[in-house]
Amino acid sequence: DFLYFAQEKQRTYPWDRQKRSGIVLFCLSTVLIVPLLIQMARGFARKPDRAWLYHIPVCWITLWMYGWATLGKAVGIKQAPVKRDAWQKE
């Protein structure tokens, strides 16, 4: 959705002005896994919670989803928002 609405000029947050180094660091940390394990251990030490077990899978899913969307945009696949008509039950 972000890429579609950014293309349609309906996003107001200036994402383009953000440092790309943070994105590169996230990608490297996710691919290398060891930095994620360190983050997970530190987080668990600060706040012992089973939710830290989801840290690595969530980072991988995030990288996968944004990576595919970005590659799709780069090769010219038309962007469209996700249909949310059936998300709420009445």
N, CA and C of each residue as an Amber inpcrd file, in Angstrom:
protein
   270
   0.8130000  -1.1980000   0.0000000   0.0000000   0.0000000   0.0000000
   0.8580000   1.2640000   0.0000000   1.9750000   1.2410000   0.7460000
   2.8010000   2.4430000   0.8310000   3.2780000   2.8880000  -0.5430000
   3.7990000   1.9580000  -1.3390000   4.3360000   2.3350000  -2.6490000
   3.2460000   2.8900000  -3.5520000   2.0490000   2.3100000  -3.4760000
   0.9360000   2.7930000  -4.3000000   0.5620000   4.2160000  -3.9090000
   0.3330000   4.4380000  -2.6220000  -0.1030000   5.7630000  -2.1740000
   1.0000000   6.8110000  -2.3090000   2.2480000   6.3990000  -2.1970000
   3.3500000   7.3360000  -2.4320000   3.3700000   7.7490000  -3.8990000
   3.1330000   6.7890000  -4.7790000   3.0900000   7.0760000  -6.2130000
   1.9200000   7.9880000  -6.5580000   0.8010000   7.8080000  -5.8770000
  -0.3910000   8.6220000  -6.1160000  -0.3230000   9.9600000  -5.3790000
   0.7890000  10.2190000  -4.6930000   0.9970000  11.4550000  -3.9170000
  -0.0400000  11.6140000  -2.8030000  -0.4490000  10.4910000  -2.2010000
  -1.4090000  10.5310000  -1.1040000  -0.7430000  10.2610000   0.2410000
   0.5630000  10.1240000   0.2500000   1.3040000   9.9760000   1.4990000
   1.9540000  11.3130000   1.8060000   1.8580000  11.7370000   3.0450000
   2.4120000  13.0370000   3.3880000   3.7290000  12.9360000   4.1540000
   4.0350000  11.7690000   4.7130000   5.2750000  11.6380000   5.4760000
   6.4600000  11.6040000   4.5110000   7.5110000  12.3630000   4.7800000
   8.6490000  12.4490000   3.8500000   9.6150000  11.2640000   3.9580000
   9.1820000  10.0690000   3.5790000  10.0390000   8.8890000   3.6720000
  11.2860000   9.0220000   2.8210000  11.1980000   9.7620000   1.7370000
  12.3470000   9.8930000   0.8490000  13.5090000  10.6270000   1.5020000
  13.2380000  11.3810000   2.5470000  14.3000000  12.1300000   3.2290000
  14.9690000  11.3110000   4.3310000  14.4850000  10.1230000   4.5940000
  15.0550000   9.2840000   5.6440000  16.3930000   8.7120000   5.1830000
  17.2380000   8.4360000   6.1370000  18.5480000   7.8700000   5.8240000
  18.3800000   6.4400000   5.3100000  19.0010000   6.1550000   4.2160000
  18.9390000   4.8090000   3.6430000  19.8240000   3.8330000   4.4320000
  20.7270000   4.3730000   5.2340000  21.6180000   3.5020000   5.9980000
  20.8360000   2.6340000   6.9800000  19.7390000   3.1450000   7.5120000
  18.9140000   2.3510000   8.4190000  18.2800000   1.1620000   7.7210000
  17.8640000   1.3760000   6.4760000  17.2650000   0.2890000   5.6990000
  18.3230000  -0.7590000   5.3730000  19.4970000  -0.3000000   4.9780000
  20.5920000  -1.2220000   4.6610000  20.9880000  -2.0070000   5.9070000
  21.0690000  -1.3360000   7.0450000  21.4200000  -2.0020000   8.2970000
  20.3780000  -3.0520000   8.6730000  19.0880000  -2.7240000   8.5030000
  18.0290000  -3.6930000   8.7830000  18.1690000  -4.9170000   7.8800000
  18.4030000  -4.6920000   6.5920000  18.5520000  -5.8060000   5.6430000
  19.7300000  -6.6980000   6.0240000  20.8630000  -6.0920000   6.3170000
  22.0430000  -6.8740000   6.7010000  21.8140000  -7.6370000   8.0040000
  21.2190000  -6.9740000   8.9810000  20.9510000  -7.6300000  10.2630000
  20.0290000  -8.8230000  10.0840000  19.0310000  -8.6640000   9.2230000
  18.0670000  -9.7380000   9.0080000  18.7130000 -10.9100000   8.2820000
  19.4870000 -10.6280000   7.2570000  20.1160000 -11.6920000   6.4740000
  21.1790000 -12.4290000   7.2900000  21.9400000 -11.7070000   8.0840000
  23.0210000 -12.3220000   8.8570000  22.5290000 -13.0720000  10.0930000
  21.3600000 -12.7900000  10.5790000  20.6790000 -13.4220000  11.7150000
  21.3590000 -13.1730000  13.0590000  22.6810000 -13.1920000  13.1310000
  23.3750000 -13.0050000  14.4160000  22.9800000 -11.6890000  15.0830000
  22.9250000 -10.5610000  14.3570000  22.4830000  -9.3270000  15.0130000
  21.0590000  -9.4350000  15.5770000  20.2000000 -10.1860000  14.8910000
  18.8370000 -10.3660000  15.4060000  18.8430000 -11.1890000  16.6880000
  19.7080000 -12.1880000  16.7440000  19.8220000 -12.9860000  17.9680000
  20.3080000 -12.1260000  19.1330000  21.2440000 -11.2240000  18.8540000
  21.7480000 -10.3190000  19.8950000  20.6350000  -9.3800000  20.3520000
  19.8940000  -8.8050000  19.3930000  18.7630000  -7.9330000  19.7450000
  17.7380000  -8.6920000  20.5760000  17.4630000  -9.9210000  20.1670000
  16.4810000 -10.7340000  20.8700000  16.9380000 -11.0230000  22.3060000
  18.2090000 -11.3590000  22.4790000  18.7400000 -11.6490000  23.8150000
  18.7120000 -10.4050000  24.7000000  19.1110000  -9.2660000  24.1460000
  19.0740000  -8.0180000  24.9200000  17.6430000  -7.6520000  25.3020000
  16.7510000  -7.7670000  24.3520000  15.3500000  -7.4480000  24.6260000
  14.7640000  -8.3560000  25.6860000  15.0850000  -9.6490000  25.5970000
  14.5740000 -10.5960000  26.5830000  15.1700000 -10.3280000  27.9600000
  16.4350000  -9.9030000  28.0070000  17.0720000  -9.5810000  29.2890000
  16.4050000  -8.3670000  29.9310000  16.0130000  -7.3960000  29.1110000
  15.3460000  -6.1980000  29.6360000  13.9070000  -6.4720000  30.0350000
  13.2150000  -7.2450000  29.2060000  11.8130000  -7.5520000  29.4740000
  11.5540000  -9.0000000  29.0780000  11.6430000  -9.9090000  30.0290000
  11.4250000 -11.3230000  29.7160000   9.9870000 -11.5620000  29.2340000
   9.8690000 -11.8670000  27.9710000   8.5560000 -12.0680000  27.3680000
   8.7150000 -13.0180000  26.1860000   7.7680000 -13.9390000  26.0330000
   7.8280000 -14.8910000  24.9200000   7.7280000 -14.2030000  23.5650000
   7.2340000 -12.9780000  23.5460000   7.0960000 -12.2510000  22.2820000
   8.4440000 -12.0750000  21.5810000   9.5300000 -12.0800000  22.3190000
  10.8500000 -11.9410000  21.7020000  11.1690000 -13.1150000  20.7800000
  10.5000000 -14.2400000  20.9620000  10.7110000 -15.3860000  20.0740000
  10.2290000 -15.0950000  18.6570000   9.3470000 -14.1280000  18.5100000
   8.8160000 -13.7590000  17.1990000   9.6820000 -12.7250000  16.4840000
  10.6960000 -12.2250000  17.1320000  11.5050000 -11.1470000  16.5560000
  12.1200000 -11.5420000  15.2090000  12.7540000 -12.6890000  15.1630000
  13.4140000 -13.1120000  13.9200000  12.4030000 -13.3890000  12.8080000
  11.3450000 -14.1770000  13.0570000  10.3770000 -14.3930000  11.9660000
   9.7180000 -13.1040000  11.4790000   9.4210000 -12.1960000  12.3900000
   8.7760000 -10.9430000  11.9800000   9.7300000 -10.0950000  11.1350000
  10.9980000 -10.0520000  11.4950000  11.9740000  -9.3130000  10.6860000
  12.0950000  -9.9260000   9.2980000  12.1230000 -11.2550000   9.2130000
  12.2090000 -11.9200000   7.9110000  10.9710000 -11.6550000   7.0650000
   9.7970000 -11.7230000   7.6710000   8.5550000 -11.4520000   6.9330000
   8.5400000 -10.0090000   6.4380000   8.9640000  -9.0890000   7.2830000
   9.0070000  -7.6770000   6.8880000   9.9510000  -7.4770000   5.7070000
  11.1410000  -8.0510000   5.7890000  12.1020000  -7.9350000   4.6940000
  11.5410000  -8.5540000   3.4140000  10.9180000  -9.7080000   3.5350000
  10.3440000 -10.3990000   2.3790000   9.2550000  -9.5580000   1.7150000
   8.3160000  -9.0580000   2.5000000   7.1830000  -8.3110000   1.9440000
   7.6400000  -6.9970000   1.3010000   8.4370000  -6.2300000   2.0100000
   8.9060000  -4.9640000   1.4510000   9.8610000  -5.1980000   0.2780000
  10.6600000  -6.2550000   0.3680000  11.5720000  -6.5730000  -0.7250000
  10.8320000  -6.9020000  -2.0090000   9.8130000  -7.7550000  -1.9210000
   9.0350000  -8.1050000  -3.1140000   8.3080000  -6.8950000  -3.6790000
   7.7470000  -6.0820000  -2.8080000   7.0340000  -4.8890000  -3.2830000
   7.9950000  -3.9230000  -3.9750000   9.1700000  -3.7460000  -3.4020000
  10.1500000  -2.8340000  -3.9940000  10.6720000  -3.3740000  -5.3230000
  10.9570000  -4.6730000  -5.3800000  11.3970000  -5.2700000  -6.6420000
  10.2960000  -5.2000000  -7.6950000   9.0620000  -5.4430000  -7.2770000
   7.9370000  -5.3440000  -8.2100000   7.8090000  -3.9550000  -8.7970000
   7.9770000  -2.9570000  -7.9550000   7.9140000  -1.5780000  -8.4460000
   9.0670000  -1.3030000  -9.4040000  10.2440000  -1.8210000  -9.0800000
  11.4240000  -1.5780000  -9.9160000  11.2810000  -2.1770000 -11.3140000
  10.5820000  -3.3050000 -11.4250000  10.4160000  -3.9350000 -12.7420000
   9.1310000  -3.5010000 -13.4280000   8.3810000  -2.6080000 -12.7930000
   7.2150000  -2.0230000 -13.4450000   5.8900000  -2.6990000 -13.1830000
   5.8190000  -3.5540000 -12.1740000   4.5360000  -4.1680000 -11.8300000
   3.6490000  -3.0980000 -11.2160000   2.4240000  -3.0080000 -11.6980000
   1.5110000  -1.9680000 -11.2340000   1.1830000  -2.1620000  -9.7560000
   1.2890000  -1.0840000  -9.0150000   0.9920000  -1.1040000  -7.5880000
  -0.4870000  -0.8270000  -7.3720000  -1.0830000  -1.5110000  -6.4260000
  -2.4820000  -1.2740000  -6.0850000  -2.6630000  -1.5610000  -4.6020000
  -3.5510000  -0.8250000  -3.9510000  -3.7750000  -1.0890000  -2.5280000
  -4.5050000  -2.4110000  -2.3300000  -4.3340000  -2.9870000  -1.1540000
  -5.0170000  -4.2250000  -0.8080000  -6.4920000  -3.9250000  -0.5970000
  -7.3490000  -4.7780000  -1.1380000  -8.7890000  -4.5920000  -0.9400000
  -9.1450000  -4.9880000   0.4840000  -9.8590000  -4.1180000   1.1420000
 -10.2110000  -4.3560000   2.5430000 -11.7160000  -4.4640000   2.7490000
 -12.4410000  -4.7390000   1.7020000 -13.9000000  -4.7970000   1.7890000
 -14.3900000  -5.8520000   2.7770000 -13.7650000  -7.0090000   2.7910000
 -14.2540000  -8.1160000   3.6110000 -13.5060000  -8.2560000   4.9350000
 -12.7570000  -7.2510000   5.3300000 -11.9840000  -7.3620000   6.5550000
 -12.8370000  -7.2600000   7.8070000 -13.8870000  -6.4730000   7.7680000
 -14.7350000  -6.3120000   8.9500000 -16.0110000  -7.0970000   8.7830000
 -16.3660000  -7.7840000   9.8330000 -17.6450000  -8.4890000   9.8300000
 -18.6330000  -7.6360000  10.6030000 -19.8260000  -7.5630000  10.0850000
 -20.8330000  -6.7370000  10.7660000 -21.7360000  -7.5550000  11.6310000
